[in-house]
Coordinates of C-alpha atoms in Angstrom, one line a residue:
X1 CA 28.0 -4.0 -32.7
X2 CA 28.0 -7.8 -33.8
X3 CA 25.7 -10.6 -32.1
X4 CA 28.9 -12.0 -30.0
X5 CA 29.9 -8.6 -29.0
X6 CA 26.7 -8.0 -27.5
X7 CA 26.5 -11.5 -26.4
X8 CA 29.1 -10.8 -24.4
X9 CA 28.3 -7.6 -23.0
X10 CA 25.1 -9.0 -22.0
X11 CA 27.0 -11.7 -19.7
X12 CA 29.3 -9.3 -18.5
X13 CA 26.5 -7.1 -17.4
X14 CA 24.7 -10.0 -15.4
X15 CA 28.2 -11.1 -14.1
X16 CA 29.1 -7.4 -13.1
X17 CA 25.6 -7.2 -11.1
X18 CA 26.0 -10.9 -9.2
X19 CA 29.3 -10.5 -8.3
X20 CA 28.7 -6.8 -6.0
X21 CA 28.8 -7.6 -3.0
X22 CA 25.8 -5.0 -2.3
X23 CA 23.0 -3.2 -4.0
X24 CA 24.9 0.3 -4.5
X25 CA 27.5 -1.7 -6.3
X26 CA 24.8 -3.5 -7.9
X27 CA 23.6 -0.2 -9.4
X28 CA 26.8 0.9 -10.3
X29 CA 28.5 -2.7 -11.8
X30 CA 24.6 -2.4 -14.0
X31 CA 25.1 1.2 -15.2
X32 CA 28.4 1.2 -16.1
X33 CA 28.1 -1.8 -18.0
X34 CA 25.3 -1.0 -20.0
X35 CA 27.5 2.2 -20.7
X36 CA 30.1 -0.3 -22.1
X37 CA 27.4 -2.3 -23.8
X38 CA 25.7 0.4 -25.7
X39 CA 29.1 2.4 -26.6
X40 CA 27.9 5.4 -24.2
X41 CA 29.8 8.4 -22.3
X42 CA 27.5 8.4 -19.4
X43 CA 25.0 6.0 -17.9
X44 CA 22.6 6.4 -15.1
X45 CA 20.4 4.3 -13.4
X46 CA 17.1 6.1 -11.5
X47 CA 13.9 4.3 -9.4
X48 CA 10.8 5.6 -9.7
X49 CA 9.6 6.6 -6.4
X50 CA 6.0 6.8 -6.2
X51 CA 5.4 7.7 -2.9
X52 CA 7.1 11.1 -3.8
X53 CA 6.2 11.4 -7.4
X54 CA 10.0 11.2 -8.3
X55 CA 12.7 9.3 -10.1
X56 CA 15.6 9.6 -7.7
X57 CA 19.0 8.9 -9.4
X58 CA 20.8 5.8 -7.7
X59 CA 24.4 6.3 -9.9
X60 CA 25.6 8.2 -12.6
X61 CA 28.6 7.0 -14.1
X62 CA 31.4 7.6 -17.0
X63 CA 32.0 11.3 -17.8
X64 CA 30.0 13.5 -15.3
X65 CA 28.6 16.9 -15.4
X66 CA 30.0 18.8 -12.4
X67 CA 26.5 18.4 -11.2
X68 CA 26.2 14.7 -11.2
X69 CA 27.7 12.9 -8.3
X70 CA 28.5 9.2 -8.4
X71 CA 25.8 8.2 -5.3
X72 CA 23.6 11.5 -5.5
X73 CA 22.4 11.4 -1.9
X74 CA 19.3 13.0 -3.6
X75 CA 18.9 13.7 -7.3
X76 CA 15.4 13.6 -8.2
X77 CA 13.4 14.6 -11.3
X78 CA 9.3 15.2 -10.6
X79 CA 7.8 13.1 -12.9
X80 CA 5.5 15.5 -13.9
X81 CA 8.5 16.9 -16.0
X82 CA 9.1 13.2 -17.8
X83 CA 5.6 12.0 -17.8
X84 CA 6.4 9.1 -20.3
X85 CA 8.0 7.6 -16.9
X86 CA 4.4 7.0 -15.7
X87 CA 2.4 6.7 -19.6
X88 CA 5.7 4.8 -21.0
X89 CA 6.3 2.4 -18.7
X90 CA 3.1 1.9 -17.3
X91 CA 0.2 2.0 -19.3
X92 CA 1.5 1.6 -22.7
X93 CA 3.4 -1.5 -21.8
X94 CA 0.7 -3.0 -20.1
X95 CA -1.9 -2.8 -23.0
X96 CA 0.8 -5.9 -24.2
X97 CA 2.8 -3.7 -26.2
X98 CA 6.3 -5.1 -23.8
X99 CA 8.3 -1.9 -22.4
X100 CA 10.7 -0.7 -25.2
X101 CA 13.7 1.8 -25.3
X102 CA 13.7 5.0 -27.3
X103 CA 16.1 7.3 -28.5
X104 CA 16.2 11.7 -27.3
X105 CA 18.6 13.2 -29.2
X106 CA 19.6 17.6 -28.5
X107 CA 18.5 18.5 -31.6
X108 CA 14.8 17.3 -30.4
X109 CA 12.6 14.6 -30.9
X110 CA 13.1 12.6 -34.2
X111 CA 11.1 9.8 -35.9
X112 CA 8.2 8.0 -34.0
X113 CA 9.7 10.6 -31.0
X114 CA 8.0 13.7 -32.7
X115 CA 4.7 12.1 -31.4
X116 CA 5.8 12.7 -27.7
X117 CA 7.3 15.7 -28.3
X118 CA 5.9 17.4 -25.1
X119 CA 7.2 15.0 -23.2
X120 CA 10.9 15.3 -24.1
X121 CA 11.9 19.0 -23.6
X122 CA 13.4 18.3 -20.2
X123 CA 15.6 15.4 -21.8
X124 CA 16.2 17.7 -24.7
X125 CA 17.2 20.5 -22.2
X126 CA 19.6 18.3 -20.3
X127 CA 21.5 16.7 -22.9
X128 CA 22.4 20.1 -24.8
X129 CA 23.1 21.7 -21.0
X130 CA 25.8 18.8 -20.1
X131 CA 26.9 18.6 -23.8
X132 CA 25.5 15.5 -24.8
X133 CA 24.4 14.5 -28.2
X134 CA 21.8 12.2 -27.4
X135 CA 20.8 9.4 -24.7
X136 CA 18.8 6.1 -25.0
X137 CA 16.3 5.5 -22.7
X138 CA 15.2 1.9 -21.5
X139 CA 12.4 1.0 -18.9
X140 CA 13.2 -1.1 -16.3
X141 CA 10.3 -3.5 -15.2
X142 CA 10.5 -5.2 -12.3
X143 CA 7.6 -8.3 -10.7
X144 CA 5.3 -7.0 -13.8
X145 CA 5.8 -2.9 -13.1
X146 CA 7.8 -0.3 -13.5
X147 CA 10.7 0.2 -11.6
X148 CA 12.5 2.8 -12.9
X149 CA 15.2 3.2 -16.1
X150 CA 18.2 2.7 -16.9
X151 CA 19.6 5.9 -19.4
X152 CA 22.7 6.0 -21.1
X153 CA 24.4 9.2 -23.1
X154 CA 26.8 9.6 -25.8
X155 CA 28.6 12.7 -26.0
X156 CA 27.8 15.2 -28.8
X157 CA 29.7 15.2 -32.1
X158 CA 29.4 11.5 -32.2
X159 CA 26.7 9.1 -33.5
X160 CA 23.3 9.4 -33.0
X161 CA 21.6 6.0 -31.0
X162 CA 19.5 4.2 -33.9
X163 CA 16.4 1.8 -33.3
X164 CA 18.5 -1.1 -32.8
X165 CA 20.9 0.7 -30.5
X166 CA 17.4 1.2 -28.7
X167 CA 16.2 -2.7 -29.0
X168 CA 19.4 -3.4 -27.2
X169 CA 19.2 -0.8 -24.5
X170 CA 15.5 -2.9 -24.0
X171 CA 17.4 -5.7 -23.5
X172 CA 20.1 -4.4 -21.1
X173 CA 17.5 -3.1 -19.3
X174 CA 15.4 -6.8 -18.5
X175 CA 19.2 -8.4 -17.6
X176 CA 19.1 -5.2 -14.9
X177 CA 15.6 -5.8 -14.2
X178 CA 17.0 -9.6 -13.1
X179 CA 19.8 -8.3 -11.4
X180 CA 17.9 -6.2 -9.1
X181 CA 15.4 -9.2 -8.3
X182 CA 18.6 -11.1 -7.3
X183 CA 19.5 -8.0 -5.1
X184 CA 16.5 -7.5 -3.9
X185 CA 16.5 -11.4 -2.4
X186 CA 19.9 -11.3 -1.5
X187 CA 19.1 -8.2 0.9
X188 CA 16.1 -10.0 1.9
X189 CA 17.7 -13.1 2.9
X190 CA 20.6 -10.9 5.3
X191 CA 18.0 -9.0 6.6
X192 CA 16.1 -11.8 7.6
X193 CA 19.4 -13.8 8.5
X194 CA 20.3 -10.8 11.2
X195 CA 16.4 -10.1 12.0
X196 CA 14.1 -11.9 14.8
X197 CA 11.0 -12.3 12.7
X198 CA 8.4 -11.8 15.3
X199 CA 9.6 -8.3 16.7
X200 CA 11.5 -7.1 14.2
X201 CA 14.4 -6.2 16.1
X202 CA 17.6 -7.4 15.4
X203 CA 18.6 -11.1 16.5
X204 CA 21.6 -12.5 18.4
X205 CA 23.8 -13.2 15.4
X206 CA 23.3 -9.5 15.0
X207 CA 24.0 -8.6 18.6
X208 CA 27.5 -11.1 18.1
X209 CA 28.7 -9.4 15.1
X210 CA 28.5 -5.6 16.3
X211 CA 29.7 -6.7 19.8
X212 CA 32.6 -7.8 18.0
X213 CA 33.1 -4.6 16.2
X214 CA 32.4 -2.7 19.0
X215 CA 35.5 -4.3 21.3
X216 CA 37.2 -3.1 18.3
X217 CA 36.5 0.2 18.5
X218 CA 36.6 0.0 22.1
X219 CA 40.3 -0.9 22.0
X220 CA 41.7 1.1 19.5
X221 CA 39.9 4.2 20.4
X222 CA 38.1 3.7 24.1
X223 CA 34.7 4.0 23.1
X224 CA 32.7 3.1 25.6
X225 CA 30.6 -0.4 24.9
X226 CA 27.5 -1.1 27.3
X227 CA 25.4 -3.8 27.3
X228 CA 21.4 -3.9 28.5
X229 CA 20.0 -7.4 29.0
X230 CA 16.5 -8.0 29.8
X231 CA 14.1 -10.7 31.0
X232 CA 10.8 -10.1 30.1
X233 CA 8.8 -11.0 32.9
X234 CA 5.7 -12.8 33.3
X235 CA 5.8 -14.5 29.5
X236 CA 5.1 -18.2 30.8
X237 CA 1.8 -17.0 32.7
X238 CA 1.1 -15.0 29.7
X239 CA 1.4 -17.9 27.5
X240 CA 0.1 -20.2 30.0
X241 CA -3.5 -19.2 30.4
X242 CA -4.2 -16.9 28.0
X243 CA -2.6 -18.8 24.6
X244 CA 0.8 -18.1 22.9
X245 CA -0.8 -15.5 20.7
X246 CA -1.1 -13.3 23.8
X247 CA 2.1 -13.9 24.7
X248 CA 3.3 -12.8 21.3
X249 CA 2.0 -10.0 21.4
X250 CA 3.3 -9.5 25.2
X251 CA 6.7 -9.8 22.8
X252 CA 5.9 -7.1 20.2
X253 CA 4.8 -4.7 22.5
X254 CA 7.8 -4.9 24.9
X255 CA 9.9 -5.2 21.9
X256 CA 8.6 -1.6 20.8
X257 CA 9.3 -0.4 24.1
X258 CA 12.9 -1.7 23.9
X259 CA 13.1 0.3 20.1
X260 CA 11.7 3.4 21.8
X261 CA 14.2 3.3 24.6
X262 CA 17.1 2.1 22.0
X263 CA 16.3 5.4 20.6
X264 CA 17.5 7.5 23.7
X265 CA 21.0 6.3 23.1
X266 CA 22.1 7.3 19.1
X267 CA 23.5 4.3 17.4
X268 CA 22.3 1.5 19.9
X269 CA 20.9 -2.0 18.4
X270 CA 17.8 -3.3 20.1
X271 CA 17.6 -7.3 19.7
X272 CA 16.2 -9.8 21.2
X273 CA 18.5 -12.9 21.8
X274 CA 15.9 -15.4 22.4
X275 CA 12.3 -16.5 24.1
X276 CA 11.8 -13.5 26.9
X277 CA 15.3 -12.8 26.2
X278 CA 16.1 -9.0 24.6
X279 CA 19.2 -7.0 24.9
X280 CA 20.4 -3.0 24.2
X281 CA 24.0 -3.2 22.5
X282 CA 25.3 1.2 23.1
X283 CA 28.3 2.3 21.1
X284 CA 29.4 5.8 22.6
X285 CA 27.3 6.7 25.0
X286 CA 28.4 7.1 28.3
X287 CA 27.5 4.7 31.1
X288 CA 25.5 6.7 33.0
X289 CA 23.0 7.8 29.9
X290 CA 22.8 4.2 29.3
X291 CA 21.5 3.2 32.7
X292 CA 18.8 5.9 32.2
X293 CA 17.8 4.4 29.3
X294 CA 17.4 1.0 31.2
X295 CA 15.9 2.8 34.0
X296 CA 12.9 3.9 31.4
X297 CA 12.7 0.8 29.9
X298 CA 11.6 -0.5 33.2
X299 CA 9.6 1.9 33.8
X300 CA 7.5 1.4 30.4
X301 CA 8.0 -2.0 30.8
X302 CA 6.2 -2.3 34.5
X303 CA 3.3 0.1 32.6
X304 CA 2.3 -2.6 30.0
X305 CA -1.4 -4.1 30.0
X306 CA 0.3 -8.0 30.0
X307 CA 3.4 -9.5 31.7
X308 CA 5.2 -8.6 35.0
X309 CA 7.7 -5.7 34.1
X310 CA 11.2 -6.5 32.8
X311 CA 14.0 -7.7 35.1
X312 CA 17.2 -5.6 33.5
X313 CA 20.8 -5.6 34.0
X314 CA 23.3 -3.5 32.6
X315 CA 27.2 -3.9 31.9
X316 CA 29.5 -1.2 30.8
X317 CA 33.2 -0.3 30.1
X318 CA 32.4 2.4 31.6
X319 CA 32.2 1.6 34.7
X320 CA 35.3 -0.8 36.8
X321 CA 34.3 -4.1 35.7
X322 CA 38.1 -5.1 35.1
X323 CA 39.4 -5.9 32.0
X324 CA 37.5 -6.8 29.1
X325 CA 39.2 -9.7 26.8
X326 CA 35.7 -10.8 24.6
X327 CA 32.3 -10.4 24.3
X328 CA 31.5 -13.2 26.7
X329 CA 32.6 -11.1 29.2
X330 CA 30.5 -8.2 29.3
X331 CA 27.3 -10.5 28.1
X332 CA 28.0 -12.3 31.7
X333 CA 28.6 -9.6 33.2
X334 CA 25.5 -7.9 32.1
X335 CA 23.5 -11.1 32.6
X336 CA 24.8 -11.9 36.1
X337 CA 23.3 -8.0 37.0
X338 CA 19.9 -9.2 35.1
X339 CA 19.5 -12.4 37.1
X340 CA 20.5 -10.4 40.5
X341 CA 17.4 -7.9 39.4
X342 CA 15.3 -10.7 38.9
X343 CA 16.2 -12.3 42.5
X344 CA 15.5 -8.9 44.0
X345 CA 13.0 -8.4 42.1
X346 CA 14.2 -5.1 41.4
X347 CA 11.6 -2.0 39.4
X348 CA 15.5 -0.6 37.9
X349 CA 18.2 -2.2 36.5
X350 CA 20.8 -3.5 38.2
X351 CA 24.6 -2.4 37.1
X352 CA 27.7 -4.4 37.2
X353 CA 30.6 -2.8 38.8
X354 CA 28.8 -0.1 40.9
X355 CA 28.9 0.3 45.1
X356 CA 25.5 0.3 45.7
X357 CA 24.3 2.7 48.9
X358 CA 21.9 0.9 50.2
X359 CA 18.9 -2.0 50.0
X360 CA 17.3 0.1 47.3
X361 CA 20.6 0.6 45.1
X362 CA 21.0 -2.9 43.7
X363 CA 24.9 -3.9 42.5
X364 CA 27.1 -6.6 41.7
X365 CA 30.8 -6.5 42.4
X366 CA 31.6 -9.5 40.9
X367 CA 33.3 -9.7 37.6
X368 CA 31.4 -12.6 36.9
X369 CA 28.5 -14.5 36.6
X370 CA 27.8 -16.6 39.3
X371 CA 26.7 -20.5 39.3
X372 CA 22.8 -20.7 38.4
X373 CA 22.4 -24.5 38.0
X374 CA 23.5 -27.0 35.1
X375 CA 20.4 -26.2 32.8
X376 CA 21.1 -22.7 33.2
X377 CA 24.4 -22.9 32.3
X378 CA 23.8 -24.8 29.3
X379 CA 21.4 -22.3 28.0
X380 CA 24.0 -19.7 28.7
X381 CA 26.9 -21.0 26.9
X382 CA 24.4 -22.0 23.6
X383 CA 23.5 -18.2 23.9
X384 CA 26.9 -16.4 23.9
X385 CA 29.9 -18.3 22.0

């Protein structure tokens, strides 16, 4: 391959990988590429997992064995069985040697190969079992260690990979090595971008978007959307006289005990929307299973060392709260029920739309929220659009 051919293959490798939209198609834009680049059949790109002493396969691509799927949900190779994974692209590399490709071909090892010829027989075996010639094998280093590989295969009957083919692949592999980096910070910065950073939990630009999706879903199919919002009570006095570090931690802890209770409801996003401010967003389940899920959160909630309990009201389409035209709706709905639990100081939630049967059964029939004062208001409307 001339210099401007692989020029351009290079580009069109790093264009391939910035322009997926996510890291699968990252993976898969990088593999098939390289495939391209290197005049290959197949291509594969694998992570070394070190917690499980694995390399899991993230894509194959090009002409597949009937036993190599696209996304393998879990193709993984012990690395006892490929120990040049952890020698190769470890300690060899990092002696200041540089992490280099080399070249396994189904007739066995060949050249400088022969020296690490008990480490190839599983390569050897694969090739001449999926009837492949030979394959080219590049580490892929990633913040100064090994991430994985990237492995490409030419069919047999064709020709052999030679040392340059294998300079190359080394190269190939530190534009993937780039791409994933970018990835990797691109994931980051949405996860962060849809993530409260104290608790973890999701955050209300989250809460927005999957309400959205969810009145979707709602009115095409009548999947039932609830909403649980929560004031965390207590959080001023907390903060007040015993330092904002305390009351941090008043948030973590109740924002685990919102996860936990999350948890009772498959599919449900725990987030908090702001300050003492957290909410449950439930996709499915019915309304009654969610108001038991609020009714243990305020029982955890009231059983915390810090704070005052949780004052919790809860809004679902499954219950008659009239029609639903936005996401505004059910949020004031939901928050009307949280401010009449805080008013009654309520130990359970309060649920828009039910009769209640007495003192003890808390309700509101209105279909909205009613007037709470201008500053209120103001911070209402900044919180839902």
């Amino acid at each position: 391959m001339g210099e401007d051919r692989r020029l351009r293959a290079v580009v069109a490798l790093a264009q391939g990988m910035a322009a997926a939209p996510a890291p699968r198609e990252a993976y898969r834009a990088a593999a098939l590429r390289a495939c391209e680049a290197l005049a290959g059949s197949f291509a594969a790109l694998s992570v070394w997992e070190r917690d499980r002493g694995c390399l899991r396969v993230l894509v194959n691509v090009g002409a597949r064995a009937e036993d190599e799927e696209e996304f393998p949900e879990d193709e993984t190779y012990p690395v006892y069985e490929f120990p040049e994974i952890t020698e190769f692209l470890h300690e060899r590399w990092a002696g200041g040697v540089g992490p280099s490709a080399w070249v396994e071909t189904a007739g066995g090892p060949r050249g400088a190969s022969a020296a690490r010829a008990g480490y190839c027989h599983q390569r050897v075996a694969a090739l001449r079992r999926r009837g492949r010639g030979c394959c080219v094998v590049a580490p892929v280093v990633l913040h100064g260690r090994a991430w994985g590989e990237l492995y490409v295969a030419r069919r047999a009957g064709v020709a052999v990979f030679d040392r340059e083919d294998a300079d190359f692949a080394t190269v190939l592999a530190s534009v993937v090595a780039a791409g994933i980096a970018q990835t990797e910070r691109l994931e980051e910065a949405r996860r962060l971008a849809f993530t409260d950073a104290l608790t973890g939990l999701a955050n209300r630009r989250a809460v927005d978007m999957r309400l959205d999706e969810a009145l979707e879903r709602h009115r095409a199919e009548g999947a039932v959307v609830s909403l649980v919002v929560c004031d965390l009570n207590g959080l001023k006095r907390v903060n007040d006289t015993r330092g904002h570090a305390v009351g941090d931690r008043l948030l973590e802890r109740f924002g685990s005990v919102l996860s936990l209770c999350g948890a009772m409801l498959p599919g449900t996003l725990a987030a908090r929307l702001g300050g003492d401010e957290f909410c449950l967003l439930a996709v499915g389940p019915s309304g009654d299973e969610v108001v038991r899920a609020a009714e243990e959160l305020c029982r955890r909630a009231a059983e915390l060392e810090l704070g005052d309990g949780v004052a919790c009201g809860v809004a679902s389409t499954d219950d008659p709260i009239g029609p639903l035209r936005s996401g505004r709706r059910l949020f004031r709905l939901a928050d009307a029920a949280q401010y009449r639990a805080k008013a009654l100081r309520a130990d359970r939630p309060v649920v828009a739309g039910r009769e209640g049967e007495g003192e003890d059964d808390p309700v509101v029939r209105l279909a909205d929220a009613p007037p709470r004062g201008a500053a209120e208001r103001r911070a209402f409307r900044g919180r839902v659009p």
